[in-house]
């Protein structure tokens, strides 16, 4: 997956993961409640059934990644990321203080 994503990026393409449908479909298959809202639970079940019909039951139940790919402007990060140097220093300081 990493190689695919990096190759897509090198070719100037954008890849956006869409994992939510897979995650909620699994919750439904395992009968795990993920909301107390019956309407949302039913909507998720209907969407999972549509996806199963689209992809086929076996493929849908065994899918591990979903996403969309295409041309477009580079996505902007939605979260702030510390520079690697700052992270390494914080890790070294924690280790020196006996913190895990």
Coordinates of N, CA and C in Angstrom, one line a residue:
X1 N 0.8 -1.2 0.0 CA 0.0 0.0 0.0 C 0.9 1.3 0.0
X2 N 1.9 1.2 0.8 CA 2.8 2.4 0.9 C 3.5 2.6 -0.5
X3 N 3.9 1.6 -1.1 CA 4.6 1.7 -2.4 C 3.6 2.3 -3.4
X4 N 2.3 1.8 -3.4 CA 1.3 2.3 -4.3 C 1.1 3.8 -4.1
X5 N 0.9 4.2 -2.8 CA 0.7 5.6 -2.4 C 1.8 6.5 -2.9
X6 N 3.1 6.0 -2.6 CA 4.2 6.8 -2.9 C 4.4 6.9 -4.5
X7 N 4.1 5.9 -5.2 CA 4.2 5.9 -6.6 C 3.1 6.9 -7.2
X8 N 1.9 6.8 -6.7 CA 0.9 7.7 -7.1 C 1.3 9.2 -6.9
X9 N 1.9 9.4 -5.7 CA 2.3 10.8 -5.4 C 3.4 11.2 -6.4
X10 N 4.4 10.3 -6.6 CA 5.5 10.6 -7.6 C 4.9 10.9 -9.0
X11 N 3.8 10.3 -9.3 CA 3.2 10.6 -10.6 C 2.3 11.8 -10.6
X12 N 2.2 12.5 -9.5 CA 1.4 13.7 -9.4 C 0.0 13.5 -9.1
X13 N -0.4 12.3 -8.6 CA -1.7 12.0 -8.3 C -2.0 12.1 -6.8
X14 N -3.2 12.3 -6.4 CA -3.6 12.4 -5.0 C -4.4 11.2 -4.6
X15 N -4.1 10.6 -3.4 CA -4.8 9.5 -2.9 C -5.4 9.8 -1.6
X16 N -6.7 9.6 -1.5 CA -7.4 9.9 -0.3 C -8.1 8.6 0.2
X17 N -7.6 8.1 1.4 CA -8.2 6.9 2.0 C -9.7 7.1 2.3
X18 N -10.5 6.1 2.2 CA -11.9 6.1 2.6 C -12.2 4.9 3.4
X19 N -11.7 4.8 4.6 CA -11.7 3.6 5.5 C -13.0 3.5 6.2
X20 N -13.8 4.6 6.4 CA -15.0 4.6 7.2 C -16.0 3.5 6.8
X21 N -16.3 3.4 5.5 CA -17.2 2.4 5.1 C -16.8 0.9 5.5
X22 N -15.5 0.6 5.3 CA -15.0 -0.7 5.7 C -15.1 -0.9 7.2
X23 N -14.8 0.1 8.0 CA -14.8 0.0 9.5 C -16.3 -0.3 9.9
X24 N -17.2 0.5 9.5 CA -18.6 0.4 9.9 C -19.2 -0.9 9.4
X25 N -18.9 -1.3 8.2 CA -19.4 -2.6 7.7 C -18.9 -3.7 8.6
X26 N -17.7 -3.7 9.0 CA -17.2 -4.7 9.9 C -18.0 -4.7 11.3
X27 N -18.2 -3.5 11.8 CA -19.0 -3.4 13.0 C -20.3 -4.1 12.8
X28 N -20.9 -3.8 11.7 CA -22.3 -4.4 11.4 C -22.2 -6.0 11.3
X29 N -21.2 -6.5 10.6 CA -21.0 -7.9 10.5 C -20.8 -8.6 11.8
X30 N -20.0 -7.9 12.7 CA -19.8 -8.4 14.1 C -20.8 -8.1 15.1
X31 N -21.9 -7.4 14.6 CA -23.0 -7.0 15.4 C -22.5 -6.1 16.6
X32 N -21.6 -5.3 16.4 CA -21.0 -4.3 17.4 C -21.8 -3.0 17.2
X33 N -22.5 -2.6 18.3 CA -23.2 -1.3 18.2 C -22.2 -0.2 18.2
X34 N -22.3 0.7 17.3 CA -21.4 1.9 17.2 C -22.1 3.2 17.4
X35 N -23.4 3.1 17.7 CA -24.2 4.3 18.0 C -25.5 3.9 18.7
X36 N -26.0 4.7 19.5 CA -27.3 4.5 20.1 C -28.5 4.9 19.2
X37 N -28.1 5.6 18.1 CA -29.1 6.1 17.2 C -29.5 5.1 16.2
X38 N -30.7 4.6 16.3 CA -31.2 3.5 15.5 C -31.3 3.9 14.0
X39 N -31.6 5.1 13.7 CA -31.6 5.6 12.4 C -30.3 5.6 11.7
X40 N -29.2 6.0 12.4 CA -27.9 5.9 11.9 C -27.4 4.5 11.7
X41 N -27.8 3.6 12.6 CA -27.4 2.2 12.5 C -28.1 1.6 11.3
X42 N -29.3 1.9 11.0 CA -30.0 1.4 9.9 C -29.4 2.0 8.6
X43 N -29.1 3.2 8.6 CA -28.5 3.9 7.4 C -27.1 3.2 7.1
X44 N -26.3 2.9 8.1 CA -25.1 2.3 7.9 C -25.3 0.9 7.3
X45 N -26.3 0.2 7.8 CA -26.6 -1.2 7.3 C -27.0 -1.1 5.8
X46 N -27.8 -0.1 5.5 CA -28.2 0.0 4.1 C -27.0 0.3 3.2
X47 N -26.1 1.2 3.6 CA -24.9 1.5 2.8 C -24.0 0.3 2.7
X48 N -23.8 -0.4 3.8 CA -23.0 -1.6 3.7 C -23.6 -2.6 2.7
X49 N -24.9 -2.8 2.7 CA -25.5 -3.7 1.7 C -25.3 -3.2 0.3
X50 N -25.4 -1.9 0.1 CA -25.2 -1.4 -1.3 C -23.7 -1.7 -1.7
X51 N -22.8 -1.5 -0.8 CA -21.4 -1.7 -1.1 C -21.2 -3.2 -1.4
X52 N -21.8 -4.1 -0.6 CA -21.7 -5.5 -0.9 C -22.2 -5.9 -2.2
X53 N -23.3 -5.3 -2.7 CA -23.8 -5.6 -4.0 C -22.9 -5.1 -5.1
X54 N -22.3 -3.9 -4.8 CA -21.4 -3.3 -5.8 C -20.1 -4.1 -6.0
X55 N -19.5 -4.5 -4.9 CA -18.2 -5.2 -4.9 C -18.2 -6.7 -4.9
X56 N -19.4 -7.2 -4.5 CA -19.5 -8.7 -4.3 C -19.2 -9.0 -2.8
X57 N -19.9 -9.9 -2.2 CA -19.8 -10.2 -0.8 C -18.4 -10.6 -0.4
X58 N -17.8 -11.5 -1.1 CA -16.5 -11.9 -0.7 C -15.5 -10.8 -0.6
X59 N -15.4 -10.0 -1.7 CA -14.5 -8.9 -1.8 C -14.8 -7.9 -0.8
X60 N -16.0 -7.6 -0.5 CA -16.4 -6.6 0.4 C -16.0 -7.0 1.9
X61 N -16.2 -8.3 2.2 CA -15.9 -8.7 3.5 C -14.4 -8.9 3.7
X62 N -13.6 -9.0 2.7 CA -12.2 -9.1 2.8 C -11.4 -7.9 2.5
X63 N -12.0 -6.8 2.1 CA -11.3 -5.6 1.8 C -10.6 -5.0 3.0
X64 N -9.4 -4.5 2.7 CA -8.6 -4.0 3.8 C -8.2 -2.5 3.6
X65 N -8.5 -2.0 2.4 CA -8.2 -0.6 2.1 C -9.2 -0.1 1.0
X66 N -9.6 1.1 1.2 CA -10.5 1.8 0.2 C -10.0 3.2 0.0
X67 N -10.1 3.7 -1.1 CA -9.7 5.1 -1.3 C -10.0 5.6 -2.7
X68 N -9.8 6.9 -2.9 CA -10.0 7.4 -4.2 C -8.7 8.0 -4.7
X69 N -8.5 8.0 -6.0 CA -7.2 8.5 -6.6 C -7.5 9.3 -7.8
X70 N -6.7 10.3 -8.0 CA -7.0 11.2 -9.2 C -6.1 12.4 -9.1
X71 N -6.3 13.2 -10.2 CA -5.5 14.5 -10.3 C -6.2 15.5 -9.4
X72 N -5.4 16.4 -8.9 CA -5.9 17.5 -8.1 C -4.8 18.2 -7.4
X73 N -5.2 19.3 -6.7 CA -4.1 20.0 -6.0 C -3.8 19.2 -4.7
X74 N -2.6 19.4 -4.3 CA -2.1 18.7 -3.1 C -2.9 19.1 -1.9
X75 N -3.3 18.1 -1.1 CA -4.1 18.3 0.1 C -3.3 19.0 1.1
X76 N -3.9 19.8 1.9 CA -3.3 20.4 3.0 C -3.5 19.6 4.3
X77 N -2.4 19.5 5.1 CA -2.5 18.7 6.3 C -3.6 19.4 7.2
X78 N -4.4 18.5 7.9 CA -5.4 19.0 8.8 C -5.0 19.0 10.2
X79 N -3.8 18.5 10.5 CA -3.2 18.6 11.8 C -1.8 19.1 11.8
X80 N -1.4 19.7 12.9 CA 0.0 20.2 13.0 C 0.9 19.0 13.3
X81 N 2.0 18.9 12.6 CA 3.0 17.9 12.9 C 4.3 18.5 13.3
X82 N 4.8 18.0 14.4 CA 6.1 18.5 14.9 C 7.2 18.0 14.0
X83 N 8.3 18.8 13.9 CA 9.4 18.4 13.1 C 10.1 17.2 13.7
X84 N 10.6 16.3 12.9 CA 11.3 15.1 13.4 C 12.3 15.4 14.5
X85 N 13.1 16.4 14.3 CA 14.1 16.8 15.2 C 13.5 17.0 16.6
X86 N 12.4 17.7 16.7 CA 11.8 18.1 17.9 C 11.2 16.8 18.6
X87 N 10.7 15.9 17.8 CA 10.2 14.6 18.3 C 11.3 13.8 18.9
X88 N 12.4 13.7 18.2 CA 13.6 12.9 18.7 C 14.1 13.5 20.0
X89 N 14.2 14.8 20.1 CA 14.7 15.4 21.3 C 13.7 15.1 22.4
X90 N 12.4 15.2 22.2 CA 11.5 14.9 23.3 C 11.6 13.5 23.7
X91 N 11.8 12.6 22.8 CA 12.0 11.1 23.1 C 13.3 10.9 24.0
X92 N 14.4 11.6 23.6 CA 15.6 11.5 24.3 C 15.5 12.0 25.7
X93 N 14.8 13.2 25.8 CA 14.6 13.8 27.1 C 13.8 12.9 28.0
X94 N 12.8 12.3 27.5 CA 11.9 11.4 28.3 C 12.7 10.2 28.8
X95 N 13.6 9.6 27.9 CA 14.4 8.4 28.2 C 15.4 8.8 29.3
X96 N 15.9 10.0 29.2 CA 16.9 10.5 30.2 C 16.3 10.6 31.6
X97 N 15.0 11.0 31.6 CA 14.3 11.2 32.9 C 13.7 9.9 33.4
X98 N 13.9 8.8 32.7 CA 13.3 7.5 33.1 C 11.9 7.4 32.8
X99 N 11.3 8.2 31.9 CA 9.9 8.1 31.5 C 9.8 7.2 30.2
X100 N 8.8 6.5 30.1 CA 8.6 5.7 28.9 C 7.7 6.4 27.9

